[in-house]
mmCIF file of C-alpha atoms in Angstrom:
data_model
loop_
_atom_site.group_PDB
_atom_site.id
_atom_site.type_symbol
_atom_site.label_atom_id
_atom_site.label_comp_id
_atom_site.label_asym_id
_atom_site.label_seq_id
_atom_site.Cartn_x
_atom_site.Cartn_y
_atom_site.Cartn_z
ATOM 1 C CA MET Y 9 -26.549 -19.828 8.145
ATOM 2 C CA SER Y 10 -24.168 -22.601 7.101
ATOM 3 C CA ILE Y 11 -22.625 -20.228 4.543
ATOM 4 C CA VAL Y 12 -21.996 -17.684 7.287
ATOM 5 C CA LEU Y 13 -20.403 -20.264 9.564
ATOM 6 C CA SER Y 14 -18.171 -21.463 6.731
ATOM 7 C CA ARG Y 15 -16.465 -18.071 6.786
ATOM 8 C CA ASP Y 16 -15.330 -18.534 10.401
ATOM 9 C CA SER Y 17 -12.397 -20.810 9.587
ATOM 10 C CA PRO Y 18 -10.762 -18.466 7.011
ATOM 11 C CA GLN Y 19 -11.353 -15.583 9.395
ATOM 12 C CA ARG Y 20 -9.452 -17.391 12.176
ATOM 13 C CA VAL Y 21 -6.569 -18.070 9.767
ATOM 14 C CA MET Y 22 -6.434 -14.377 8.863
ATOM 15 C CA GLU Y 23 -6.561 -13.224 12.473
ATOM 16 C CA ASN Y 24 -3.854 -15.692 13.516
ATOM 17 C CA THR Y 25 -1.642 -14.528 10.647
ATOM 18 C CA VAL Y 26 -1.904 -10.906 11.744
ATOM 19 C CA THR Y 27 -1.505 -11.753 15.446
ATOM 20 C CA ASN Y 28 1.645 -13.805 14.811
ATOM 21 C CA ALA Y 29 3.129 -11.079 12.611
ATOM 22 C CA GLU Y 30 2.432 -8.483 15.298
ATOM 23 C CA LYS Y 31 4.006 -10.635 18.004
ATOM 24 C CA TYR Y 32 7.147 -11.852 16.228
ATOM 25 C CA PHE Y 33 7.953 -8.772 14.153
ATOM 26 C CA GLY Y 34 7.683 -6.785 17.370
ATOM 27 C CA GLN Y 35 10.093 -9.184 19.071
ATOM 28 C CA PHE Y 36 12.508 -9.052 16.123
ATOM 29 C CA CYS Y 37 12.454 -5.264 16.182
ATOM 30 C CA SER Y 38 13.060 -5.063 19.926
ATOM 31 C CA THR Y 39 15.854 -7.661 19.938
ATOM 32 C CA LEU Y 40 17.673 -6.271 16.896
ATOM 33 C CA ALA Y 41 17.416 -2.735 18.274
ATOM 34 C CA ALA Y 42 19.077 -3.986 21.476
ATOM 35 C CA TYR Y 43 21.682 -5.800 19.347
ATOM 36 C CA THR Y 44 22.450 -2.537 17.525
ATOM 37 C CA ARG Y 45 22.740 -0.619 20.797
ATOM 38 C CA LYS Y 46 25.165 -3.244 22.124
ATOM 39 C CA THR Y 47 27.248 -2.864 18.959
ATOM 40 C CA ALA Y 48 27.280 0.903 19.470
ATOM 41 C CA ARG Y 49 28.425 0.414 23.070
ATOM 42 C CA LEU Y 50 31.258 -1.821 21.892
ATOM 43 C CA ARG Y 51 32.257 0.875 19.390
ATOM 44 C CA ASP Y 52 32.339 3.510 22.139
ATOM 45 C CA LYS Y 53 34.459 1.374 24.457
ATOM 46 C CA ALA Y 54 36.900 0.715 21.624
ATOM 47 C CA ASP Y 55 37.059 4.472 20.949
ATOM 48 C CA GLN Y 56 37.928 4.942 24.610
ATOM 49 C CA LEU Y 57 40.655 2.294 24.311
ATOM 50 C CA VAL Y 58 42.106 4.100 21.252
ATOM 51 C CA LYS Y 59 42.358 7.320 23.266
ATOM 52 C CA GLU Y 60 44.016 5.516 26.183
ATOM 53 C CA LEU Y 61 46.501 3.867 23.829
ATOM 54 C CA ALA Y 62 47.394 7.239 22.292
ATOM 55 C CA ASP Y 63 47.971 8.712 25.750
ATOM 56 C CA PHE Y 64 50.062 5.707 26.775
ATOM 57 C CA ALA Y 65 52.183 5.900 23.596
ATOM 58 C CA ASN Y 66 53.325 9.402 24.567
ATOM 59 C CA THR Y 67 54.870 8.012 27.753
ATOM 60 C CA GLU Y 68 56.835 5.169 26.119
ATOM 61 C CA HIS Y 69 60.150 4.648 24.375
ATOM 62 C CA PRO Y 70 60.417 5.212 20.607
ATOM 63 C CA GLU Y 71 59.772 1.700 19.305
ATOM 64 C CA MET Y 72 56.834 1.047 21.607
ATOM 65 C CA ARG Y 73 55.477 4.538 20.932
ATOM 66 C CA ALA Y 74 55.452 3.919 17.179
ATOM 67 C CA THR Y 75 53.984 0.415 17.613
ATOM 68 C CA VAL Y 76 51.173 1.541 19.916
ATOM 69 C CA ARG Y 77 50.295 4.497 17.695
ATOM 70 C CA ASP Y 78 50.065 2.260 14.625
ATOM 71 C CA PHE Y 79 48.020 -0.283 16.570
ATOM 72 C CA ALA Y 80 45.661 2.441 17.841
ATOM 73 C CA GLU Y 81 45.224 3.720 14.289
ATOM 74 C CA ASP Y 82 44.110 0.267 13.123
ATOM 75 C CA LEU Y 83 41.775 -0.097 16.077
ATOM 76 C CA ALA Y 84 40.234 3.310 15.296
ATOM 77 C CA LYS Y 85 39.727 2.253 11.693
ATOM 78 C CA VAL Y 86 37.756 -0.801 12.834
ATOM 79 C CA GLN Y 87 35.490 1.489 14.843
ATOM 80 C CA ASP Y 88 34.793 3.520 11.715
ATOM 81 C CA TYR Y 89 33.588 0.309 10.101
ATOM 82 C CA ARG Y 90 31.587 -0.507 13.221
ATOM 83 C CA GLN Y 91 29.955 2.939 13.105
ATOM 84 C CA ALA Y 92 28.877 2.233 9.528
ATOM 85 C CA GLN Y 93 27.613 -1.171 10.684
ATOM 86 C CA VAL Y 94 25.420 0.498 13.324
ATOM 87 C CA GLU Y 95 24.043 3.006 10.810
ATOM 88 C CA ARG Y 96 23.256 0.303 8.267
ATOM 89 C CA LEU Y 97 21.528 -1.882 10.876
ATOM 90 C CA GLU Y 98 19.312 1.030 11.878
ATOM 91 C CA THR Y 99 18.459 1.895 8.272
ATOM 92 C CA LYS Y 100 18.126 -1.523 6.624
ATOM 93 C CA VAL Y 101 16.926 -3.675 9.537
ATOM 94 C CA ILE Y 102 15.367 -1.700 12.401
ATOM 95 C CA SER Y 103 13.430 0.888 10.363
ATOM 96 C CA PRO Y 104 11.639 -1.641 8.093
ATOM 97 C CA LEU Y 105 10.610 -3.681 11.130
ATOM 98 C CA LYS Y 106 9.188 -0.568 12.804
ATOM 99 C CA LEU Y 107 7.005 0.079 9.762
ATOM 100 C CA TYR Y 108 5.144 -3.181 10.333
ATOM 101 C CA GLY Y 109 3.202 -1.622 13.186
ATOM 102 C CA ALA Y 110 1.290 0.515 10.662
ATOM 103 C CA HIS Y 111 0.825 -2.404 8.220
ATOM 104 C CA ILE Y 112 -0.614 -4.598 10.941
ATOM 105 C CA LYS Y 113 -2.927 -1.848 12.223
ATOM 106 C CA GLN Y 114 -4.305 -1.330 8.712
ATOM 107 C CA THR Y 115 -4.857 -5.049 8.176
ATOM 108 C CA ARG Y 116 -6.627 -5.390 11.517
ATOM 109 C CA ALA Y 117 -8.985 -2.595 10.463
ATOM 110 C CA GLU Y 118 -9.935 -4.625 7.368
ATOM 111 C CA ILE Y 119 -10.666 -7.679 9.521
ATOM 112 C CA LYS Y 120 -12.840 -5.598 11.875
ATOM 113 C CA LYS Y 121 -14.760 -4.271 8.891
ATOM 114 C CA PHE Y 122 -15.401 -7.837 7.737
ATOM 115 C CA LYS Y 123 -16.611 -8.796 11.228
ATOM 116 C CA ARG Y 124 -19.127 -5.938 11.265
ATOM 117 C CA VAL Y 125 -20.508 -6.985 7.893
ATOM 118 C CA GLN Y 126 -20.658 -10.623 8.966
ATOM 119 C CA LYS Y 127 -22.427 -9.689 12.198
ATOM 120 C CA ASN Y 128 -25.038 -7.759 10.227
ATOM 121 C CA GLU Y 129 -25.601 -10.763 7.961
ATOM 122 C CA ILE Y 130 -26.166 -13.021 10.965
ATOM 123 C CA LYS Y 131 -28.522 -10.457 12.497
ATOM 124 C CA GLN Y 132 -30.638 -10.315 9.324
ATOM 125 C CA LEU Y 133 -30.766 -14.110 9.098
ATOM 126 C CA GLU Y 134 -31.911 -14.410 12.706
ATOM 127 C CA LYS Y 135 -34.570 -11.757 12.110
ATOM 128 C CA LEU Y 136 -35.883 -13.680 9.109
ATOM 129 C CA GLU Y 137 -36.031 -16.944 11.064
ATOM 130 C CA LYS Y 138 -38.017 -15.279 13.880
ATOM 131 C CA LEU Y 139 -40.522 -13.842 11.422
ATOM 132 C CA ARG Y 140 -41.035 -17.228 9.795
ATOM 133 C CA GLN Y 141 -41.691 -18.774 13.179
ATOM 134 C CA LYS Y 142 -43.903 -16.046 14.680
ATOM 135 C CA SER Y 143 -45.718 -14.730 11.587
ATOM 136 C CA PRO Y 144 -45.531 -17.367 8.855
ATOM 137 C CA SER Y 145 -48.549 -15.827 7.094
ATOM 138 C CA ASP Y 146 -47.138 -12.276 6.922
ATOM 139 C CA ARG Y 147 -45.653 -12.558 3.452
ATOM 140 C CA GLN Y 148 -44.863 -8.854 3.150
ATOM 141 C CA MET Y 149 -42.689 -8.756 6.271
ATOM 142 C CA ILE Y 150 -41.015 -12.029 5.349
ATOM 143 C CA SER Y 151 -40.324 -10.751 1.827
ATOM 144 C CA GLN Y 152 -38.725 -7.581 3.212
ATOM 145 C CA ALA Y 153 -36.628 -9.624 5.607
ATOM 146 C CA GLU Y 154 -35.502 -11.926 2.792
ATOM 147 C CA THR Y 155 -34.439 -8.866 0.746
ATOM 148 C CA SER Y 156 -32.439 -7.559 3.728
ATOM 149 C CA VAL Y 157 -30.740 -10.969 4.069
ATOM 150 C CA GLN Y 158 -29.834 -11.007 0.393
ATOM 151 C CA ARG Y 159 -28.281 -7.524 0.616
ATOM 152 C CA ALA Y 160 -26.367 -8.445 3.783
ATOM 153 C CA SER Y 161 -25.125 -11.708 2.238
ATOM 154 C CA ALA Y 162 -23.997 -9.925 -0.933
ATOM 155 C CA ASP Y 163 -22.202 -7.320 1.167
ATOM 156 C CA ALA Y 164 -20.543 -10.055 3.228
ATOM 157 C CA SER Y 165 -19.441 -11.960 0.118
ATOM 158 C CA ARG Y 166 -17.969 -8.802 -1.402
ATOM 159 C CA THR Y 167 -16.189 -7.896 1.829
ATOM 160 C CA THR Y 168 -14.842 -11.449 2.147
ATOM 161 C CA LEU Y 169 -13.277 -11.269 -1.307
ATOM 162 C CA GLN Y 170 -11.748 -7.892 -0.531
ATOM 163 C CA LEU Y 171 -10.337 -9.167 2.747
ATOM 164 C CA GLU Y 172 -8.863 -12.239 1.074
ATOM 165 C CA GLU Y 173 -7.067 -9.984 -1.400
ATOM 166 C CA VAL Y 174 -5.789 -7.779 1.421
ATOM 167 C CA MET Y 175 -4.550 -10.788 3.401
ATOM 168 C CA ASP Y 176 -2.921 -12.374 0.356
ATOM 169 C CA THR Y 177 -1.018 -9.138 -0.296
ATOM 170 C CA PHE Y 178 -0.118 -8.810 3.388
ATOM 171 C CA GLN Y 179 1.228 -12.356 3.631
ATOM 172 C CA GLN Y 180 3.188 -12.105 0.383
ATOM 173 C CA GLN Y 181 4.760 -8.790 1.412
ATOM 174 C CA LYS Y 182 5.496 -10.076 4.908
ATOM 175 C CA LEU Y 183 7.434 -13.089 3.602
ATOM 176 C CA LYS Y 184 9.362 -10.995 1.074
ATOM 177 C CA ASP Y 185 10.220 -8.378 3.696
ATOM 178 C CA LEU Y 186 11.340 -10.994 6.203
ATOM 179 C CA GLN Y 187 13.672 -12.524 3.612
ATOM 180 C CA ARG Y 188 15.055 -9.118 2.580
ATOM 181 C CA ILE Y 189 15.502 -7.756 6.120
ATOM 182 C CA PHE Y 190 17.487 -10.743 7.356
ATOM 183 C CA SER Y 191 19.471 -10.944 4.117
ATOM 184 C CA ASP Y 192 20.449 -7.315 4.698
ATOM 185 C CA PHE Y 193 21.313 -8.128 8.313
ATOM 186 C CA VAL Y 194 23.619 -10.960 7.297
ATOM 187 C CA THR Y 195 25.240 -8.886 4.531
ATOM 188 C CA ILE Y 196 25.935 -6.011 6.916
ATOM 189 C CA GLU Y 197 27.516 -8.395 9.418
ATOM 190 C CA MET Y 198 29.616 -10.192 6.793
ATOM 191 C CA VAL Y 199 30.982 -6.973 5.311
ATOM 192 C CA PHE Y 200 31.888 -5.556 8.720
ATOM 193 C CA HIS Y 201 33.657 -8.707 9.863
ATOM 194 C CA ALA Y 202 35.512 -9.106 6.568
ATOM 195 C CA LYS Y 203 36.845 -5.536 6.783
ATOM 196 C CA ALA Y 204 37.585 -5.898 10.501
ATOM 197 C CA VAL Y 205 39.626 -9.075 9.966
ATOM 198 C CA GLU Y 206 41.663 -7.284 7.296
ATOM 199 C CA VAL Y 207 42.506 -4.396 9.634
ATOM 200 C CA TYR Y 208 43.083 -6.632 12.661
ATOM 201 C CA SER Y 209 45.546 -8.649 10.590
ATOM 202 C CA SER Y 210 47.509 -5.452 9.999
ATOM 203 C CA ALA Y 211 47.319 -4.643 13.717
ATOM 204 C CA PHE Y 212 48.616 -8.103 14.599
ATOM 205 C CA GLN Y 213 51.573 -7.735 12.247
ATOM 206 C CA THR Y 214 52.341 -4.330 13.779
ATOM 207 C CA LEU Y 215 52.508 -5.844 17.251
ATOM 208 C CA GLU Y 216 54.550 -8.836 16.062
ATOM 209 C CA SER Y 217 57.165 -6.587 14.450
ATOM 210 C CA TYR Y 218 57.800 -4.628 17.653
ATOM 211 C CA ASP Y 219 61.547 -4.392 18.424
ATOM 212 C CA LEU Y 220 61.770 -5.028 22.165
ATOM 213 C CA GLU Y 221 65.573 -5.013 22.391
ATOM 214 C CA THR Y 222 65.920 -1.521 20.941
ATOM 215 C CA ASP Y 223 63.591 -0.075 23.562
ATOM 216 C CA LEU Y 224 65.347 -2.000 26.326
ATOM 217 C CA GLU Y 225 68.711 -0.584 25.241
ATOM 218 C CA ASP Y 226 67.220 2.908 25.257
ATOM 219 C CA PHE Y 227 65.687 2.329 28.696
ATOM 220 C CA ARG Y 228 68.925 0.961 30.192
ATOM 221 C CA ALA Y 229 70.921 3.814 28.749
ATOM 222 C CA LYS Y 230 68.562 6.377 30.261
ATOM 223 C CA MET Y 231 68.725 4.630 33.644
ATOM 224 C CA HIS Y 232 72.493 5.224 33.548
ATOM 225 C CA GLY Y 233 72.102 8.851 32.555
ATOM 226 C CA VAL Y 234 72.917 8.398 28.889
ATOM 227 C CA TYR Y 235 70.411 10.314 26.762
ATOM 228 C CA GLY Y 236 71.020 9.599 23.117
ATOM 229 C CA HIS Y 237 68.922 10.442 20.107
ATOM 230 C CA HIS Y 238 67.572 7.058 19.167
ATOM 231 C CA ASP Y 239 64.943 7.302 16.456
ATOM 232 C CA ALA Y 240 62.184 4.754 16.292
ATOM 233 C CA ARG Y 241 61.061 3.263 13.016
ATOM 234 C CA PRO Y 242 58.967 5.827 11.162
ATOM 235 C CA LEU Y 243 55.251 5.981 11.850
ATOM 236 C CA ARG Y 244 52.899 4.857 9.152
ATOM 237 C CA ASP Y 245 51.340 7.562 7.069
ATOM 238 C CA THR Y 246 47.930 8.298 8.491
ATOM 239 C CA VAL Y 247 45.430 7.419 5.821
ATOM 240 C CA SER Y 248 41.754 8.039 6.188
ATOM 241 C CA SER Y 249 39.549 4.981 6.104
ATOM 242 C CA PRO Y 250 38.588 4.007 2.553
ATOM 243 C CA ALA Y 251 35.017 4.502 1.480
ATOM 244 C CA LEU Y 252 32.961 1.638 2.767
ATOM 245 C CA PRO Y 253 31.655 -0.592 -0.037
ATOM 246 C CA TRP Y 254 28.253 -0.697 1.612
ATOM 247 C CA SER Y 255 27.682 2.985 2.365
ATOM 248 C CA PHE Y 256 25.133 4.966 0.416
ATOM 249 C CA PRO Y 257 26.004 8.654 -0.130
ATOM 250 C CA GLY Y 258 23.304 11.141 0.730
ATOM 251 C CA GLN Y 259 21.214 8.696 2.719
ATOM 252 C CA GLY Y 260 20.019 10.193 6.013
ATOM 253 C CA VAL Y 261 20.459 7.891 8.999
ATOM 254 C CA GLN Y 262 19.467 8.290 12.637
ATOM 255 C CA SER Y 263 22.510 6.501 14.029
ATOM 256 C CA THR Y 264 23.339 5.714 17.620
ATOM 257 C CA PRO Y 265 25.750 8.534 18.646
ATOM 258 C CA ARG Y 266 29.337 7.606 19.363
ATOM 259 C CA GLY Y 267 30.516 8.162 22.911
ATOM 260 C CA GLN Y 268 27.149 7.745 24.678
ATOM 261 C CA THR Y 269 26.960 3.997 25.223
ATOM 262 C CA GLU Y 270 28.639 1.172 27.144
ATOM 263 C CA GLU Y 271 29.860 -2.260 25.978
ATOM 264 C CA GLU Y 272 29.043 -5.801 27.026
ATOM 265 C CA GLY Y 273 30.555 -8.701 25.126
ATOM 266 C CA SER Y 274 32.817 -11.772 25.137
ATOM 267 C CA ALA Y 275 35.220 -13.634 22.738
ATOM 268 C CA ASP Y 276 35.948 -17.224 21.853
ATOM 269 C CA GLU Y 277 39.507 -17.872 23.095
ATOM 270 C CA SER Y 278 40.180 -20.957 21.031
ATOM 271 C CA ALA Y 279 39.153 -19.157 17.835
ATOM 272 C CA GLU Y 280 41.486 -16.285 18.698
ATOM 273 C CA GLU Y 281 44.416 -18.654 19.308
ATOM 274 C CA ASP Y 282 43.895 -20.329 15.937
ATOM 275 C CA ALA Y 283 43.795 -16.946 14.210
ATOM 276 C CA VAL Y 284 47.009 -15.872 15.952
ATOM 277 C CA GLU Y 285 48.821 -19.058 14.949
ATOM 278 C CA ASP Y 286 47.734 -18.594 11.343
ATOM 279 C CA LEU Y 287 49.011 -15.023 11.297
ATOM 280 C CA ARG Y 288 52.345 -16.017 12.865
ATOM 281 C CA ALA Y 289 52.767 -18.744 10.265
ATOM 282 C CA GLN Y 290 52.096 -16.242 7.482
ATOM 283 C CA ARG Y 291 54.624 -13.821 8.942
ATOM 284 C CA GLN Y 292 57.315 -16.518 9.268
ATOM 285 C CA ALA Y 293 56.710 -17.612 5.691
ATOM 286 C CA ARG Y 294 57.248 -14.056 4.445
ATOM 287 C CA HIS Y 295 60.582 -13.771 6.274
ATOM 288 C CA GLN Y 296 61.926 -17.112 5.007
#
């Protein structure tokens, strides 16, 4: 009986391992899925802003029209990167976490199997003890009971070894997957933000180079009935977004559709001001 009881502690460790994995991997999956949906909502709101900017540009004077169109083009390009970010999060982060439901269910089944075998071993031991107390002279019955105990104990020992192997594999895979999933998450975020900063820098320079005085002259002239043919600076050539360095051709993805979500978010004002000052300094240095 002491051998049977000695298996209780490892069993509790195994059950706690599976229970914790079920709880926290479920929470990670739920939270990161919500995170991805929020990112998709931000993308959709930015798409809406791009459309509004394009409509507004058609109502403005030449310089502002060209500036707003170029700015909207950069903003649209960022949303292409954000769309790829959403797709990659769903493929490399959310999907692997969802798979853990099946892994955990399978591991729980192995633990239940071990419990049944252990329960049978205890039952056979109790039966043997009762026979020894009630019929100590019935050697045949006692011998049969002892044989049943030996078979049950051997079965329990074999099942214990199998379960230990299953749990060792489960724990090893769980730790590797956790490391890989969050490494992928961080990589996806870093690549998106790096590309976004590059495009936003271009957008900032576009806005900084806007020629206010030219548009004011055009506006004042039109107020006085003078309609000239002032040409704004030429629009940038529209270039499709370059292939994303982190996209995988031919890989099917169930992405959150664009245009069906809403955005919630905030920005750090002090960080924005520092970034603006840095960009202005770079621009002034180029013109000196």
